[in-house]
PDB file of C-alpha atoms and ligand atoms in Angstrom:
ATOM      1  CA  MET K  11       0.000   0.000   0.000  1.00  0.00           C
ATOM      2  CA  HIS K  12       1.351   3.348  -0.964  1.00  0.00           C
ATOM      3  CA  MET K  13       1.025   6.199   1.509  1.00  0.00           C
ATOM      4  CA  HIS K  14       1.696   9.798   0.787  1.00  0.00           C
ATOM      5  CA  LYS K  15       4.516  11.282   2.843  1.00  0.00           C
ATOM      6  CA  PHE K  16       2.263  13.892   4.474  1.00  0.00           C
ATOM      7  CA  GLU K  17      -0.263  11.227   5.314  1.00  0.00           C
ATOM      8  CA  LYS K  18       2.437   9.255   7.137  1.00  0.00           C
ATOM      9  CA  ILE K  19       3.568  12.352   9.065  1.00  0.00           C
ATOM     10  CA  TRP K  20      -0.018  13.123  10.018  1.00  0.00           C
ATOM     11  CA  LEU K  21      -0.594   9.537  11.158  1.00  0.00           C
ATOM     12  CA  ILE K  22       2.558   9.558  13.288  1.00  0.00           C
ATOM     13  CA  PHE K  23       1.565  12.922  14.761  1.00  0.00           C
ATOM     14  CA  GLY K  24      -1.941  11.619  15.575  1.00  0.00           C
ATOM     15  CA  ILE K  25      -0.732   8.420  17.240  1.00  0.00           C
ATOM     16  CA  GLY K  26       2.022  10.375  19.034  1.00  0.00           C
ATOM     17  CA  ALA K  27      -0.506  12.853  20.435  1.00  0.00           C
ATOM     18  CA  LEU K  28      -2.708   9.981  21.623  1.00  0.00           C
ATOM     19  CA  VAL K  29       0.250   8.349  23.404  1.00  0.00           C
ATOM     20  CA  VAL K  30       1.162  11.676  25.049  1.00  0.00           C
ATOM     21  CA  PHE K  31      -2.407  12.330  26.236  1.00  0.00           C
ATOM     22  CA  LEU K  32      -2.878   8.815  27.589  1.00  0.00           C
ATOM     23  CA  SER K  33       0.473   9.052  29.394  1.00  0.00           C
ATOM     24  CA  VAL K  34      -0.525  12.358  30.990  1.00  0.00           C
ATOM     25  CA  VAL K  35      -3.868  10.902  32.134  1.00  0.00           C
ATOM     26  CA  GLY K  36      -2.174   7.699  33.304  1.00  0.00           C
ATOM     27  CA  VAL K  37       0.538   9.453  35.320  1.00  0.00           C
ATOM     28  CA  SER K  38      -2.009  11.868  36.787  1.00  0.00           C
ATOM     29  CA  ALA K  39      -4.397   9.097  37.817  1.00  0.00           C
ATOM     30  CA  PHE K  40      -2.102   6.271  38.923  1.00  0.00           C
ATOM     31  CA  TYR K  41       1.087   8.049  39.974  1.00  0.00           C
ATOM     32  CA  LEU K  42      -0.200  11.395  41.312  1.00  0.00           C
ATOM     33  CA  GLY K  43      -3.477   9.872  42.502  1.00  0.00           C
ATOM     34  CA  ASN K  44      -5.754  12.534  40.991  1.00  0.00           C
ATOM     35  CA  LYS K  45      -9.430  11.707  40.850  1.00  0.00           C
ATOM     36  CA  PRO K  46     -12.291  13.418  39.101  1.00  0.00           C
ATOM     37  CA  PRO K  47     -14.286  15.666  41.465  1.00  0.00           C
ATOM     38  CA  SER K  48     -17.211  13.261  41.246  1.00  0.00           C
ATOM     39  CA  CYS K  49     -15.666  11.122  44.009  1.00  0.00           C
ATOM     40  CA  LEU K  50     -18.080  12.428  46.602  1.00  0.00           C
ATOM     41  CA  THR K  51     -17.910  12.301  50.358  1.00  0.00           C
ATOM     42  CA  THR K  52     -20.953  10.535  51.706  1.00  0.00           C
ATOM     43  CA  ILE K  53     -22.651  10.626  55.083  1.00  0.00           C
ATOM     44  CA  ASP K  54     -25.602   8.870  56.687  1.00  0.00           C
ATOM     45  CA  PRO K  55     -28.251  11.644  56.879  1.00  0.00           C
ATOM     46  CA  LYS K  56     -29.593  10.173  60.141  1.00  0.00           C
ATOM     47  CA  LYS K  57     -26.208  10.460  61.852  1.00  0.00           C
ATOM     48  CA  VAL K  58     -25.326  14.010  60.762  1.00  0.00           C
ATOM     49  CA  ASP K  59     -25.630  15.416  64.304  1.00  0.00           C
ATOM     50  CA  THR K  60     -23.164  12.951  65.789  1.00  0.00           C
ATOM     51  CA  GLU K  61     -20.586  12.761  63.025  1.00  0.00           C
ATOM     52  CA  ALA K  62     -17.590  15.076  62.684  1.00  0.00           C
ATOM     53  CA  PRO K  63     -17.415  17.807  61.578  1.00  0.00           C
ATOM     54  CA  PHE K  64     -21.190  18.220  61.654  1.00  0.00           C
ATOM     55  CA  ASP K  65     -21.408  17.618  65.401  1.00  0.00           C
ATOM     56  CA  LYS K  66     -19.866  21.096  65.756  1.00  0.00           C
ATOM     57  CA  PRO K  67     -21.521  23.424  63.247  1.00  0.00           C
ATOM     58  CA  GLY K  68     -20.019  26.873  62.906  1.00  0.00           C
ATOM     59  CA  LEU K  69     -16.566  28.318  62.383  1.00  0.00           C
ATOM     60  CA  ASN K  70     -13.691  26.174  63.591  1.00  0.00           C
ATOM     61  CA  LYS K  71     -10.024  27.170  63.392  1.00  0.00           C
ATOM     62  CA  VAL K  72      -7.842  24.446  61.895  1.00  0.00           C
ATOM     63  CA  GLU K  73      -4.073  23.912  61.825  1.00  0.00           C
ATOM     64  CA  GLY K  74      -1.840  22.396  59.191  1.00  0.00           C
ATOM     65  CA  LYS K  75      -4.306  22.606  56.327  1.00  0.00           C
ATOM     66  CA  GLU K  76      -4.397  24.718  53.216  1.00  0.00           C
ATOM     67  CA  TRP K  77      -7.200  26.757  54.771  1.00  0.00           C
ATOM     68  CA  ASP K  78      -7.365  28.581  58.130  1.00  0.00           C
ATOM     69  CA  TYR K  79     -10.948  27.824  59.120  1.00  0.00           C
ATOM     70  CA  GLU K  80     -13.650  25.319  58.478  1.00  0.00           C
ATOM     71  CA  LEU K  81     -17.154  26.699  58.339  1.00  0.00           C
ATOM     72  CA  VAL K  82     -19.536  23.832  58.950  1.00  0.00           C
ATOM     73  CA  TYR K  83     -23.241  24.000  58.077  1.00  0.00           C
ATOM     74  CA  VAL K  84     -26.076  21.608  58.702  1.00  0.00           C
ATOM     75  CA  ALA K  85     -29.184  22.348  56.685  1.00  0.00           C
ATOM     76  CA  SER K  86     -32.622  21.047  57.567  1.00  0.00           C
ATOM     77  CA  ALA K  87     -36.189  22.125  56.908  1.00  0.00           C
ATOM     78  CA  PHE K  88     -36.217  25.137  57.209  1.00  0.00           C
ATOM     79  CA  LEU K  89     -33.016  26.461  58.704  1.00  0.00           C
ATOM     80  CA  TYR K  90     -29.268  26.424  58.626  1.00  0.00           C
ATOM     81  CA  ASN K  91     -27.143  25.701  61.656  1.00  0.00           C
ATOM     82  CA  PRO K  92     -25.425  28.099  62.422  1.00  0.00           C
ATOM     83  CA  GLY K  93     -27.985  30.807  61.717  1.00  0.00           C
ATOM     84  CA  GLU K  94     -25.334  33.488  61.914  1.00  0.00           C
ATOM     85  CA  VAL K  95     -21.554  33.423  61.953  1.00  0.00           C
ATOM     86  CA  GLU K  96     -18.625  35.856  62.016  1.00  0.00           C
ATOM     87  CA  VAL K  97     -15.711  35.258  59.666  1.00  0.00           C
ATOM     88  CA  PRO K  98     -12.427  37.196  59.836  1.00  0.00           C
ATOM     89  CA  LEU K  99     -11.757  39.321  56.754  1.00  0.00           C
ATOM     90  CA  GLY K 100      -9.343  37.697  54.305  1.00  0.00           C
ATOM     91  CA  ALA K 101      -9.248  34.304  55.996  1.00  0.00           C
ATOM     92  CA  LYS K 102      -9.168  31.232  53.813  1.00  0.00           C
ATOM     93  CA  VAL K 103     -12.252  29.252  54.687  1.00  0.00           C
ATOM     94  CA  LYS K 104     -13.437  25.813  53.714  1.00  0.00           C
ATOM     95  CA  VAL K 105     -17.212  25.723  53.755  1.00  0.00           C
ATOM     96  CA  ILE K 106     -18.492  22.213  54.474  1.00  0.00           C
ATOM     97  CA  ALA K 107     -22.208  21.543  54.304  1.00  0.00           C
ATOM     98  CA  THR K 108     -24.767  18.797  54.265  1.00  0.00           C
ATOM     99  CA  THR K 109     -28.470  18.294  54.836  1.00  0.00           C
ATOM    100  CA  LYS K 110     -30.350  16.156  57.332  1.00  0.00           C
ATOM    101  CA  ASP K 111     -33.553  15.731  55.367  1.00  0.00           C
ATOM    102  CA  VAL K 112     -34.379  16.914  51.867  1.00  0.00           C
ATOM    103  CA  VAL K 113     -32.459  18.676  49.108  1.00  0.00           C
ATOM    104  CA  HIS K 114     -31.584  22.249  50.033  1.00  0.00           C
ATOM    105  CA  GLY K 115     -29.627  24.955  48.292  1.00  0.00           C
ATOM    106  CA  PHE K 116     -26.713  26.901  49.689  1.00  0.00           C
ATOM    107  CA  GLN K 117     -26.148  30.143  47.874  1.00  0.00           C
ATOM    108  CA  VAL K 118     -24.149  32.993  49.349  1.00  0.00           C
ATOM    109  CA  ALA K 119     -25.555  36.125  47.754  1.00  0.00           C
ATOM    110  CA  GLY K 120     -22.951  38.348  46.128  1.00  0.00           C
ATOM    111  CA  THR K 121     -20.336  35.578  45.832  1.00  0.00           C
ATOM    112  CA  ASN K 122     -19.782  32.639  43.507  1.00  0.00           C
ATOM    113  CA  ILE K 123     -20.701  30.144  46.244  1.00  0.00           C
ATOM    114  CA  ASN K 124     -23.674  28.118  45.122  1.00  0.00           C
ATOM    115  CA  MET K 125     -24.013  24.515  46.217  1.00  0.00           C
ATOM    116  CA  MET K 126     -26.743  21.918  46.190  1.00  0.00           C
ATOM    117  CA  LEU K 127     -27.035  19.990  49.426  1.00  0.00           C
ATOM    118  CA  GLU K 128     -28.283  16.472  48.884  1.00  0.00           C
ATOM    119  CA  PRO K 129     -29.125  14.030  51.676  1.00  0.00           C
ATOM    120  CA  GLY K 130     -26.287  11.574  52.102  1.00  0.00           C
ATOM    121  CA  TYR K 131     -23.637  13.794  50.539  1.00  0.00           C
ATOM    122  CA  VAL K 132     -21.163  16.363  51.816  1.00  0.00           C
ATOM    123  CA  ASN K 133     -20.508  19.455  49.767  1.00  0.00           C
ATOM    124  CA  GLU K 134     -17.426  21.639  50.154  1.00  0.00           C
ATOM    125  CA  ILE K 135     -15.894  24.789  48.759  1.00  0.00           C
ATOM    126  CA  VAL K 136     -12.747  26.671  49.694  1.00  0.00           C
ATOM    127  CA  THR K 137     -13.108  30.423  49.532  1.00  0.00           C
ATOM    128  CA  THR K 138     -11.772  33.705  50.862  1.00  0.00           C
ATOM    129  CA  PHE K 139     -14.100  36.444  51.998  1.00  0.00           C
ATOM    130  CA  ASP K 140     -12.110  39.522  51.045  1.00  0.00           C
ATOM    131  CA  LYS K 141     -14.871  42.096  51.359  1.00  0.00           C
ATOM    132  CA  GLU K 142     -16.204  43.268  54.696  1.00  0.00           C
ATOM    133  CA  GLY K 143     -19.932  43.090  55.263  1.00  0.00           C
ATOM    134  CA  GLU K 144     -22.933  40.858  55.697  1.00  0.00           C
ATOM    135  CA  TYR K 145     -23.626  38.036  53.328  1.00  0.00           C
ATOM    136  CA  LEU K 146     -26.960  36.331  53.092  1.00  0.00           C
ATOM    137  CA  VAL K 147     -27.054  32.568  52.720  1.00  0.00           C
ATOM    138  CA  VAL K 148     -30.208  31.465  50.968  1.00  0.00           C
ATOM    139  CA  CYS K 149     -31.815  28.216  49.994  1.00  0.00           C
ATOM    140  CA  ASN K 150     -32.397  28.110  46.262  1.00  0.00           C
ATOM    141  CA  GLU K 151     -33.891  24.627  46.013  1.00  0.00           C
ATOM    142  CA  TYR K 152     -37.576  24.343  46.773  1.00  0.00           C
ATOM    143  CA  CYS K 153     -37.681  22.254  49.954  1.00  0.00           C
ATOM    144  CA  GLY K 154     -41.200  22.696  51.335  1.00  0.00           C
ATOM    145  CA  THR K 155     -43.601  25.194  52.856  1.00  0.00           C
ATOM    146  CA  GLY K 156     -40.883  27.098  54.748  1.00  0.00           C
ATOM    147  CA  HIS K 157     -38.474  27.289  51.834  1.00  0.00           C
ATOM    148  CA  HIS K 158     -38.693  31.069  51.527  1.00  0.00           C
ATOM    149  CA  LEU K 159     -37.848  31.489  55.237  1.00  0.00           C
ATOM    150  CA  MET K 160     -34.649  29.480  55.044  1.00  0.00           C
ATOM    151  CA  SER K 161     -31.576  31.673  55.408  1.00  0.00           C
ATOM    152  CA  SER K 162     -28.409  32.287  57.351  1.00  0.00           C
ATOM    153  CA  LYS K 163     -25.970  35.160  57.680  1.00  0.00           C
ATOM    154  CA  ILE K 164     -22.202  35.414  57.302  1.00  0.00           C
ATOM    155  CA  LYS K 165     -20.662  38.521  58.825  1.00  0.00           C
ATOM    156  CA  VAL K 166     -17.209  39.262  57.469  1.00  0.00           C
ATOM    157  CA  VAL K 167     -15.412  41.363  60.061  1.00  0.00           C
ATOM    158  CA  LYS K 168     -11.965  42.914  60.512  1.00  0.00           C
TER     159      LYS K 168
HETATM  160 CU1  CUA U  24     -34.260  24.671  51.987  1.00  0.00          CU
HETATM  161 CU2  CUA U  24     -35.447  25.617  50.165  1.00  0.00          CU
END
Protein backbone atom coordinates (compact mmCIF):
# COMPACT_ATOMS: atom_id res chain seq x y z
CA MET A 1 0.00 0.00 0.00
CA HIS A 2 1.35 3.35 -0.96
CA MET A 3 1.02 6.20 1.51
CA HIS A 4 1.70 9.80 0.79
CA LYS A 5 4.52 11.28 2.84
CA PHE A 6 2.26 13.89 4.47
CA GLU A 7 -0.26 11.23 5.31
CA LYS A 8 2.44 9.26 7.14
CA ILE A 9 3.57 12.35 9.07
CA TRP A 10 -0.02 13.12 10.02
CA LEU A 11 -0.59 9.54 11.16
CA ILE A 12 2.56 9.56 13.29
CA PHE A 13 1.57 12.92 14.76
CA GLY A 14 -1.94 11.62 15.58
CA ILE A 15 -0.73 8.42 17.24
CA GLY A 16 2.02 10.37 19.03
CA ALA A 17 -0.51 12.85 20.43
CA LEU A 18 -2.71 9.98 21.62
CA VAL A 19 0.25 8.35 23.40
CA VAL A 20 1.16 11.68 25.05
CA PHE A 21 -2.41 12.33 26.24
CA LEU A 22 -2.88 8.81 27.59
CA SER A 23 0.47 9.05 29.39
CA VAL A 24 -0.53 12.36 30.99
CA VAL A 25 -3.87 10.90 32.13
CA GLY A 26 -2.17 7.70 33.30
CA VAL A 27 0.54 9.45 35.32
CA SER A 28 -2.01 11.87 36.79
CA ALA A 29 -4.40 9.10 37.82
CA PHE A 30 -2.10 6.27 38.92
CA TYR A 31 1.09 8.05 39.97
CA LEU A 32 -0.20 11.39 41.31
CA GLY A 33 -3.48 9.87 42.50
CA ASN A 34 -5.75 12.53 40.99
CA LYS A 35 -9.43 11.71 40.85
CA PRO A 36 -12.29 13.42 39.10
CA PRO A 37 -14.29 15.67 41.47
CA SER A 38 -17.21 13.26 41.25
CA CYS A 39 -15.67 11.12 44.01
CA LEU A 40 -18.08 12.43 46.60
CA THR A 41 -17.91 12.30 50.36
CA THR A 42 -20.95 10.53 51.71
CA ILE A 43 -22.65 10.63 55.08
CA ASP A 44 -25.60 8.87 56.69
CA PRO A 45 -28.25 11.64 56.88
CA LYS A 46 -29.59 10.17 60.14
CA LYS A 47 -26.21 10.46 61.85
CA VAL A 48 -25.33 14.01 60.76
CA ASP A 49 -25.63 15.42 64.30
CA THR A 50 -23.16 12.95 65.79
CA GLU A 51 -20.59 12.76 63.02
CA ALA A 52 -17.59 15.08 62.68
CA PRO A 53 -17.42 17.81 61.58
CA PHE A 54 -21.19 18.22 61.65
CA ASP A 55 -21.41 17.62 65.40
CA LYS A 56 -19.87 21.10 65.76
CA PRO A 57 -21.52 23.42 63.25
CA GLY A 58 -20.02 26.87 62.91
CA LEU A 59 -16.57 28.32 62.38
CA ASN A 60 -13.69 26.17 63.59
CA LYS A 61 -10.02 27.17 63.39
CA VAL A 62 -7.84 24.45 61.89
CA GLU A 63 -4.07 23.91 61.83
CA GLY A 64 -1.84 22.40 59.19
CA LYS A 65 -4.31 22.61 56.33
CA GLU A 66 -4.40 24.72 53.22
CA TRP A 67 -7.20 26.76 54.77
CA ASP A 68 -7.36 28.58 58.13
CA TYR A 69 -10.95 27.82 59.12
CA GLU A 70 -13.65 25.32 58.48
CA LEU A 71 -17.15 26.70 58.34
CA VAL A 72 -19.54 23.83 58.95
CA TYR A 73 -23.24 24.00 58.08
CA VAL A 74 -26.08 21.61 58.70
CA ALA A 75 -29.18 22.35 56.69
CA SER A 76 -32.62 21.05 57.57
CA ALA A 77 -36.19 22.13 56.91
CA PHE A 78 -36.22 25.14 57.21
CA LEU A 79 -33.02 26.46 58.70
CA TYR A 80 -29.27 26.42 58.63
CA ASN A 81 -27.14 25.70 61.66
CA PRO A 82 -25.43 28.10 62.42
CA GLY A 83 -27.99 30.81 61.72
CA GLU A 84 -25.33 33.49 61.91
CA VAL A 85 -21.55 33.42 61.95
CA GLU A 86 -18.63 35.86 62.02
CA VAL A 87 -15.71 35.26 59.67
CA PRO A 88 -12.43 37.20 59.84
CA LEU A 89 -11.76 39.32 56.75
CA GLY A 90 -9.34 37.70 54.31
CA ALA A 91 -9.25 34.30 56.00
CA LYS A 92 -9.17 31.23 53.81
CA VAL A 93 -12.25 29.25 54.69
CA LYS A 94 -13.44 25.81 53.71
CA VAL A 95 -17.21 25.72 53.76
CA ILE A 96 -18.49 22.21 54.47
CA ALA A 97 -22.21 21.54 54.30
CA THR A 98 -24.77 18.80 54.27
CA THR A 99 -28.47 18.29 54.84
CA LYS A 100 -30.35 16.16 57.33
CA ASP A 101 -33.55 15.73 55.37
CA VAL A 102 -34.38 16.91 51.87
CA VAL A 103 -32.46 18.68 49.11
CA HIS A 104 -31.58 22.25 50.03
CA GLY A 105 -29.63 24.96 48.29
CA PHE A 106 -26.71 26.90 49.69
CA GLN A 107 -26.15 30.14 47.87
CA VAL A 108 -24.15 32.99 49.35
CA ALA A 109 -25.56 36.13 47.75
CA GLY A 110 -22.95 38.35 46.13
CA THR A 111 -20.34 35.58 45.83
CA ASN A 112 -19.78 32.64 43.51
CA ILE A 113 -20.70 30.14 46.24
CA ASN A 114 -23.67 28.12 45.12
CA MET A 115 -24.01 24.51 46.22
CA MET A 116 -26.74 21.92 46.19
CA LEU A 117 -27.04 19.99 49.43
CA GLU A 118 -28.28 16.47 48.88
CA PRO A 119 -29.13 14.03 51.68
CA GLY A 120 -26.29 11.57 52.10
CA TYR A 121 -23.64 13.79 50.54
CA VAL A 122 -21.16 16.36 51.82
CA ASN A 123 -20.51 19.46 49.77
CA GLU A 124 -17.43 21.64 50.15
CA ILE A 125 -15.89 24.79 48.76
CA VAL A 126 -12.75 26.67 49.69
CA THR A 127 -13.11 30.42 49.53
CA THR A 128 -11.77 33.70 50.86
CA PHE A 129 -14.10 36.44 52.00
CA ASP A 130 -12.11 39.52 51.04
CA LYS A 131 -14.87 42.10 51.36
CA GLU A 132 -16.20 43.27 54.70
CA GLY A 133 -19.93 43.09 55.26
CA GLU A 134 -22.93 40.86 55.70
CA TYR A 135 -23.63 38.04 53.33
CA LEU A 136 -26.96 36.33 53.09
CA VAL A 137 -27.05 32.57 52.72
CA VAL A 138 -30.21 31.47 50.97
CA CYS A 139 -31.81 28.22 49.99
CA ASN A 140 -32.40 28.11 46.26
CA GLU A 141 -33.89 24.63 46.01
CA TYR A 142 -37.58 24.34 46.77
CA CYS A 143 -37.68 22.25 49.95
CA GLY A 144 -41.20 22.70 51.34
CA THR A 145 -43.60 25.19 52.86
CA GLY A 146 -40.88 27.10 54.75
CA HIS A 147 -38.47 27.29 51.83
CA HIS A 148 -38.69 31.07 51.53
CA LEU A 149 -37.85 31.49 55.24
CA MET A 150 -34.65 29.48 55.04
CA SER A 151 -31.58 31.67 55.41
CA SER A 152 -28.41 32.29 57.35
CA LYS A 153 -25.97 35.16 57.68
CA ILE A 154 -22.20 35.41 57.30
CA LYS A 155 -20.66 38.52 58.83
CA VAL A 156 -17.21 39.26 57.47
CA VAL A 157 -15.41 41.36 60.06
CA LYS A 158 -11.97 42.91 60.51
CU1 LIG B 1 -34.26 24.67 51.99
CU2 LIG B 1 -35.45 25.62 50.17
